[in-house]
XYZ file of C-alpha atoms in Angstrom:
424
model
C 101.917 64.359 93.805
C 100.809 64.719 89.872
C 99.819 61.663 89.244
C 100.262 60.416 92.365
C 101.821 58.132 92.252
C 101.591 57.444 90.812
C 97.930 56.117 92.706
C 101.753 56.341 94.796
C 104.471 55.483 92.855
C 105.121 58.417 91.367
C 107.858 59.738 94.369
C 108.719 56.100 93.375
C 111.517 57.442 91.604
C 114.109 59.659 93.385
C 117.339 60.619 90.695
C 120.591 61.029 86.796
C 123.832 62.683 86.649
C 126.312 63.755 88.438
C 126.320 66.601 91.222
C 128.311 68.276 93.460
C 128.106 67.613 97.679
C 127.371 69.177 100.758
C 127.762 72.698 100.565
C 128.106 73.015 96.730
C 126.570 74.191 93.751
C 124.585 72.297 91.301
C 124.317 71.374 87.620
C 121.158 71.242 86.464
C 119.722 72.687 89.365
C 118.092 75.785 90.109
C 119.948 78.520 91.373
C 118.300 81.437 94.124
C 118.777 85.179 93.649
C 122.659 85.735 93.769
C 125.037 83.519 96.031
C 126.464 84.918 99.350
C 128.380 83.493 102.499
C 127.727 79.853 103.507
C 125.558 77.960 100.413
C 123.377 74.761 101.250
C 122.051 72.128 98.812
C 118.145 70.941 98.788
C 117.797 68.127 96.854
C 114.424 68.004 95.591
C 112.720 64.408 94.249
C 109.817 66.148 92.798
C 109.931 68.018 89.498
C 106.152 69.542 90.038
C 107.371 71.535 93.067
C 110.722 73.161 92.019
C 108.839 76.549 91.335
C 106.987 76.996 95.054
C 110.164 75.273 96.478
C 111.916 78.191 95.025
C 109.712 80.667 96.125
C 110.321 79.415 99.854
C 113.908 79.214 99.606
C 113.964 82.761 97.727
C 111.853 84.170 101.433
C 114.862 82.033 103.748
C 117.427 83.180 101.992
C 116.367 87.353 101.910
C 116.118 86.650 105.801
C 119.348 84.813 106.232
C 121.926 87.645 105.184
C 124.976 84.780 104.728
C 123.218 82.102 103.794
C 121.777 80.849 100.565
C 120.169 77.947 99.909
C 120.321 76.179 96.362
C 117.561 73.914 95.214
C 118.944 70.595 92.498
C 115.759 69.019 91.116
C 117.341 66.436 88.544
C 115.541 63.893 86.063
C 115.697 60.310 87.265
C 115.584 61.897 90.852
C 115.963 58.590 92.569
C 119.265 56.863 90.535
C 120.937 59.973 90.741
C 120.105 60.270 94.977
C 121.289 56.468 95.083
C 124.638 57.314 92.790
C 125.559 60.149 95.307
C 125.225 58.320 98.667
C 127.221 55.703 96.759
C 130.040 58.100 96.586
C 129.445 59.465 100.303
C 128.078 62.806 98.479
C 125.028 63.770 99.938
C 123.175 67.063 99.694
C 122.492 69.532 103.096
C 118.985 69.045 102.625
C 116.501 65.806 101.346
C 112.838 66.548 100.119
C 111.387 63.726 99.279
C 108.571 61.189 98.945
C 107.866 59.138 102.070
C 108.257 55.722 100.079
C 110.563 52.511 99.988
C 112.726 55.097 98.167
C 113.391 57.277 101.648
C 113.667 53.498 103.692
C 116.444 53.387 101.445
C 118.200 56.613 102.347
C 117.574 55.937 105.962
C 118.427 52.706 106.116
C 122.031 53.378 104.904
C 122.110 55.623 107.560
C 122.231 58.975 105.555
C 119.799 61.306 107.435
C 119.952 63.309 110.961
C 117.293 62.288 113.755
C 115.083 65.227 114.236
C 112.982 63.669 116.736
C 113.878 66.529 119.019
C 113.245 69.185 117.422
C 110.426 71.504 118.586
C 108.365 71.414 115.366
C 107.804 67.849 115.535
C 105.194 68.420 118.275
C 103.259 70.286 115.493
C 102.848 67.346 112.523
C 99.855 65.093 112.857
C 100.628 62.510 114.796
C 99.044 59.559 111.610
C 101.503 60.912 108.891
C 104.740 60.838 111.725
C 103.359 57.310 112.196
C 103.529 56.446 108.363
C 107.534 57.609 108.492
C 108.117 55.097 111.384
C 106.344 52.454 109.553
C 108.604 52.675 106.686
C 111.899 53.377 109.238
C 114.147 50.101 108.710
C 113.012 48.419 111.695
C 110.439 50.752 112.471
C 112.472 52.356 114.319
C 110.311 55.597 115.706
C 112.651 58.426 115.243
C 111.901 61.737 112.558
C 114.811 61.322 110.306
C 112.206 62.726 107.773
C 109.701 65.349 108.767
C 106.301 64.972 107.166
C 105.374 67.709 105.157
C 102.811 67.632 102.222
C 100.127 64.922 101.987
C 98.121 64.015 99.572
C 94.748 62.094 99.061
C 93.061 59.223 96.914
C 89.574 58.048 97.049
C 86.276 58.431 94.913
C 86.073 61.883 93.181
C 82.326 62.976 91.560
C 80.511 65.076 90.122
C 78.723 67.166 92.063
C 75.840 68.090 89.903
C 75.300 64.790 89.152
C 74.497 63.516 92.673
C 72.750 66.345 93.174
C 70.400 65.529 90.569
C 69.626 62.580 91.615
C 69.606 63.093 95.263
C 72.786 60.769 95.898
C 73.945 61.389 99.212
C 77.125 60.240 100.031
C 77.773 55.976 100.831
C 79.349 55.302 104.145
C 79.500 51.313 103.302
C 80.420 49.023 100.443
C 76.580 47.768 100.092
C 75.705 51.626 99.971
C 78.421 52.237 97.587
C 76.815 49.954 94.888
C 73.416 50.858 95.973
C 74.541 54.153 94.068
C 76.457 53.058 91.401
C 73.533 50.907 90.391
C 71.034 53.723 91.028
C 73.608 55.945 88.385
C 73.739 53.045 86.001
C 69.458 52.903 86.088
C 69.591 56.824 85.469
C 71.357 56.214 82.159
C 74.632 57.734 83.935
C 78.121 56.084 83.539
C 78.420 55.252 87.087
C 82.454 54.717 87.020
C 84.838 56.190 84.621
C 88.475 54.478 84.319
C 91.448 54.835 82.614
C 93.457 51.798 82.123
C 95.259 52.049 79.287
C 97.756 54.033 81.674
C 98.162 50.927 84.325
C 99.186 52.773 87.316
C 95.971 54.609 87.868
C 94.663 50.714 88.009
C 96.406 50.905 91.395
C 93.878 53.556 92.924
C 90.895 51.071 93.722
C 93.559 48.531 95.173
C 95.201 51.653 97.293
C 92.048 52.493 98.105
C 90.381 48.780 99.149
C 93.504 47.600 100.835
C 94.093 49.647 103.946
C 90.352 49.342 104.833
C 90.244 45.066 104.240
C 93.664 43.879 104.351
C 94.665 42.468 108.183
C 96.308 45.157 109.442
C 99.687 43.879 110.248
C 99.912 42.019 106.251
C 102.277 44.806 105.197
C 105.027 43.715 108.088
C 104.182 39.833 107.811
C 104.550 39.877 103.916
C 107.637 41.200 104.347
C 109.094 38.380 106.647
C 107.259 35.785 104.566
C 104.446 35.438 107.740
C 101.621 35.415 104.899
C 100.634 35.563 101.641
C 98.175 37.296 99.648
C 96.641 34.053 98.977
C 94.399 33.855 101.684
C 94.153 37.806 102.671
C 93.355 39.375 99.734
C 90.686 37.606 98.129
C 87.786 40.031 99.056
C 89.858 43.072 97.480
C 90.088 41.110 94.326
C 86.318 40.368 94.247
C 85.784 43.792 95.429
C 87.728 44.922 92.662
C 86.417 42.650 90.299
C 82.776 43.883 91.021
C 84.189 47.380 90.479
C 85.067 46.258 86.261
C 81.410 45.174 86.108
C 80.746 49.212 86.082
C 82.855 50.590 84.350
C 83.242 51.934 80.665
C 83.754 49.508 77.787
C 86.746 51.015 76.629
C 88.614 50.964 80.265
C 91.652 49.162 79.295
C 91.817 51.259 76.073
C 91.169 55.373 77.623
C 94.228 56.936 78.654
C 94.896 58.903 81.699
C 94.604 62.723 79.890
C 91.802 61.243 77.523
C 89.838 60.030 80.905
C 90.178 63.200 82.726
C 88.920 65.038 79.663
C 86.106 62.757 79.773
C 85.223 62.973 83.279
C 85.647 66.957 82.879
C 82.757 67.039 80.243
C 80.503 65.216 82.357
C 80.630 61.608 80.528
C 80.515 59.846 84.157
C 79.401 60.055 87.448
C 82.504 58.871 89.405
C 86.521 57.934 89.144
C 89.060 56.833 91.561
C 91.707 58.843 91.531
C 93.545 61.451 93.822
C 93.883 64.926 94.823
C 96.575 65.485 92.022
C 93.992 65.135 89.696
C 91.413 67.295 90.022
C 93.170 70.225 88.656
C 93.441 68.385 85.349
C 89.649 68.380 85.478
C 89.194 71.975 86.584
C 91.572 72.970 83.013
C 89.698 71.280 80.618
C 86.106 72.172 82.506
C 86.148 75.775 84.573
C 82.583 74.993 85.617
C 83.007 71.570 87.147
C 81.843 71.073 90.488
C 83.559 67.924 92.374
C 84.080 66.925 95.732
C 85.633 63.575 97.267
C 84.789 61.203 99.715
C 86.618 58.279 101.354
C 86.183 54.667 99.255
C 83.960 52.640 101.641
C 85.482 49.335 100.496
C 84.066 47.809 103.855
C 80.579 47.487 105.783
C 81.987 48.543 108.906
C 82.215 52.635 108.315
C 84.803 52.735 110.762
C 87.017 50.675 108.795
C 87.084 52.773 106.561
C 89.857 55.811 105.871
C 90.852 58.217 103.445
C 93.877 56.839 101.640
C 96.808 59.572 101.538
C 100.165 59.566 102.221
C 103.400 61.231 102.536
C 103.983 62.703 99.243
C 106.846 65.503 100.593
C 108.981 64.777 103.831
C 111.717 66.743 104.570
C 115.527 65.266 106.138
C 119.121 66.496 107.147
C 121.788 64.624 105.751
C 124.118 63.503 108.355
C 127.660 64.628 106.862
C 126.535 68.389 106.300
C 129.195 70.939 106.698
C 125.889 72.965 107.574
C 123.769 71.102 109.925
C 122.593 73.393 111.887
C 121.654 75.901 109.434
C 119.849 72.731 107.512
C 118.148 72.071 110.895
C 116.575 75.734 110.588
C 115.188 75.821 107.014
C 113.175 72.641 107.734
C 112.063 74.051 111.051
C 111.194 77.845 109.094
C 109.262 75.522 106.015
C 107.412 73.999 109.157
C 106.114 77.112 109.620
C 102.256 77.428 109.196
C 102.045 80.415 106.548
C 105.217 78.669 104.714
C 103.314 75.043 105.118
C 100.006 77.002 104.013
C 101.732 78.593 101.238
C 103.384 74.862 99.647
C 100.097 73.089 99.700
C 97.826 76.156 98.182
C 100.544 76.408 95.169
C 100.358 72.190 95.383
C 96.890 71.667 95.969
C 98.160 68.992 98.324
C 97.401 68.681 102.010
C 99.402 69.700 105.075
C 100.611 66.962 107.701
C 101.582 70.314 109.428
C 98.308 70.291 112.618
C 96.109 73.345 111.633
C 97.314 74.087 108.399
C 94.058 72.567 106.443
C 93.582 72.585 102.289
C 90.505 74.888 102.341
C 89.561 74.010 98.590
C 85.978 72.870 98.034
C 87.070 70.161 95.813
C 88.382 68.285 98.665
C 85.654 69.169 101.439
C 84.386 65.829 101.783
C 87.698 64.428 102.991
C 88.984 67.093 105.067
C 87.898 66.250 108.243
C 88.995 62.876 108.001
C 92.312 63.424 107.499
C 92.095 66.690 110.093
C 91.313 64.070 112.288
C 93.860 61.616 111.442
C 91.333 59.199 109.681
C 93.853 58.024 107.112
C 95.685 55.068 106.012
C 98.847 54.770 103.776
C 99.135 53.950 100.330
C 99.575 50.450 100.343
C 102.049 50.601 97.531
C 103.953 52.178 99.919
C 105.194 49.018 101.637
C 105.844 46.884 99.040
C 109.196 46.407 97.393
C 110.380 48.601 94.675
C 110.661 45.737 92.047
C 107.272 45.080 92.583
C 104.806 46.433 89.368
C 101.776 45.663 91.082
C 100.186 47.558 88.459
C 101.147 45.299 85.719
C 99.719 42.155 87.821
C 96.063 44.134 88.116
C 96.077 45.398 84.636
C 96.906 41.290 83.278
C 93.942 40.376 86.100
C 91.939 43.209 83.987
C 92.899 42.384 80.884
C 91.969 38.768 81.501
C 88.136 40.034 83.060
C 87.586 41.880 79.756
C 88.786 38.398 77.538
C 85.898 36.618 79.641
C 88.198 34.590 82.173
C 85.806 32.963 84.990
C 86.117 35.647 88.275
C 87.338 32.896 90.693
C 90.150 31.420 87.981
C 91.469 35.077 87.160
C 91.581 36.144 91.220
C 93.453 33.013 92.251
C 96.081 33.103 89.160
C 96.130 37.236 89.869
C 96.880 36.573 93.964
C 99.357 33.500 93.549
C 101.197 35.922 90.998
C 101.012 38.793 93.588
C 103.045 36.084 95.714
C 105.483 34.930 93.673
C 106.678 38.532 92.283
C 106.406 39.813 95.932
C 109.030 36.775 96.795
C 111.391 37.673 93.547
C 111.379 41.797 94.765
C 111.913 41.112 98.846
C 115.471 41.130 99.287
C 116.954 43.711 101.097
């Protein structure tokens, strides 16, 4: 995702206006070389992919002499999605963000079971798992394929660490170890950009799946537990983090950061995949690389934070099913899969089909391997800013507010909006 997220949110939002159903052509959409015979809708969530999307569709379609396949990409992706199953008028063809926004669509019962299909034996195992999780009920059944991935974790400069023979921290106590040693150098150990809050969420996404108990996200959700009580080592994690950073953090924007971080002015940021290419424009000669956050002592705890950022579905009253059925299975493909997350720079939850860019190198194994853990964000309800809680619990470090006072308000205010946004 571009700005993942938003750190996640970002397929957060799925759809505005008003489309035509199963079968039919689009406003606003994007229309494939000529029509001809039998025409299928993809419905797109993602405005940063409509131009590979269409290149795939353009290859299906040339092969497929009565078929063509027409992608709709709309503005306010999400509203508009919930407006049509609203009026029972679905597209052929859902691609998607693996968020609360797909529970949604699957929940109401909207998308086709694809467990058995023959491709499913080729996705990695840890992203089908992250579908499931968000399943209403958990139910384990592919009524969205995973398809592109992406990544979020400590980006840095290459050169830098290189200079002064950094190798890379496995553990929490070794991750300070080299801020500190940065910070003695004269270096800006960590750069961030608060001003835009939601890339205040990549730390949290990034501390949570390795410290929080691992069943929280299910036991929140049925009022089991609270974050008071769970989370307070991610807040004083998190906390020790802001003693690091940049005076200006709550004031640098997101493009003024990565500008920042592109001309060398810190070691380190937290941020994802997405954004590395907005380094690489405003600095050619950059060298970075990424490694997992080691928010915990135990190195086996933890995991690269990435997610389904693309999954792919069948809606269930398609005229066209089975031809549906077939373009996910030919996008499935490993030189089609290959293709999407080159033009992306995004990762493949397709087994084999591995993001070769050096930028990435230091996580690639990892999530090869099935290493990973889910955004966080992921889970929670959709009213539920999280960001705007951590950037008040920021906003309150820089006004001098005592660590222990500002991570018990920030926690019992995690609660009580969690409790406001859980209704189903």
């Amino acid at each position: 995702m571009n700005k993942k997220i938003v750190c996640t949110l970002m397929v957060g939002t799925l759809l505005a206006g008003m489309l035509t159903g199963c079968g039919g052509s689009s406003e606003g959409g994007s229309s494939a070389k000529g029509s001809k015979g039998t025409e299928l809708e993809l419905f797109s969530t993602k405005a940063e992919n409509k131009d590979i999307l269409q290149k795939l569709v353009d290859k299906f379609n040339e092969t497929h002499e009565d078929v063509t396949i027409k992608i709709t990409a709309p503005a306010d992706a999400g509203t508009v999605l919930k407006t049509r199953m609203a009026k029972n008028d679905m597209p052929d063809i859902v691609a998607m963000g693996g968020d609360n926004n797909y529970t949604e669509v699957e929940s109401a019962g909207m998308l086709v079971d694809l467990s058995g299909e023959d491709y499913i034996s080729t996705v990695q195992e840890s992203y089908l798992q992250m579908v499931y999780d968000v399943n209403k009920d958990k139910e384990e059944k592919a009524y969205g394929v995973p398809y592109a991935t992406n990544a979020s974790g400590v980006i840095y400069n290459v050169d830098k660490f290189e200079e002064y023979g950094i190798e890379i921290p496995k553990t929490w106590d070794e991750f300070i170890a080299v801020i500190e040693k940065l910070q003695d150098a004269g270096e800006q150990p960590l750069l961030m950009t608060y001003k835009d809050a939601w890339t205040s969420l990549c730390p949290w996404n990034s501390m949570a799946p390795d410290l929080a108990p691992t069943t929280f996200n299910d036991d929140r959700k049925a009022g089991k537990t609270t974050f008071v009580g769970t989370h307070e080592e991610i807040v004083e994690k998190y906390l020790k983090l802001l003693d690091y950073a940049q005076d200006d953090f709550m004031g640098l924007t997101y493009d003024d950061g990565n500008k920042a971080f592109a001309n060398g002015e810190a070691a380190m940021i937290v941020n994802g995949n997405w954004a590395i290419n907005q380094y690489l424009n405003s600095n050619s000669d950059l060298k970075v690389n990424m490694f997992a956050f080691p928010a915990s002592n135990d190195e086996a705890q933890n995991y690269v934070t990435s997610g389904v950022d693309v999954l792919l579905g069948v809606c269930k009253d398609s005229a066209n099913e089975e031809m549906a059925k077939e373009f996910v299975s030919f996008m499935l493909e490993p030189e089609n899969a290959k293709t999407y997350i080159e033009d992306q720079f995004a990762f493949s939850a397709v087994k084999g089909v591995e993001q070769e860019n050096e930028t990435v190198a230091g996580v690639k194994e990892d999530i090869a391997n099935g290493k990973v853990a889910n955004f966080p964000d992921h889970y929670y309800p959709s009213g539920f800013d999280l960001s705007a809680l951590i950037s008040e619990m920021c906003l309150n470090y820089t006004n001098g507010m005592d660590n222990e006072e500002n991570m018990n308000q920030f926690l019992a205010q995690c609660d009580e909006k969690y409790d406001i946004a859980n209704v189903d």
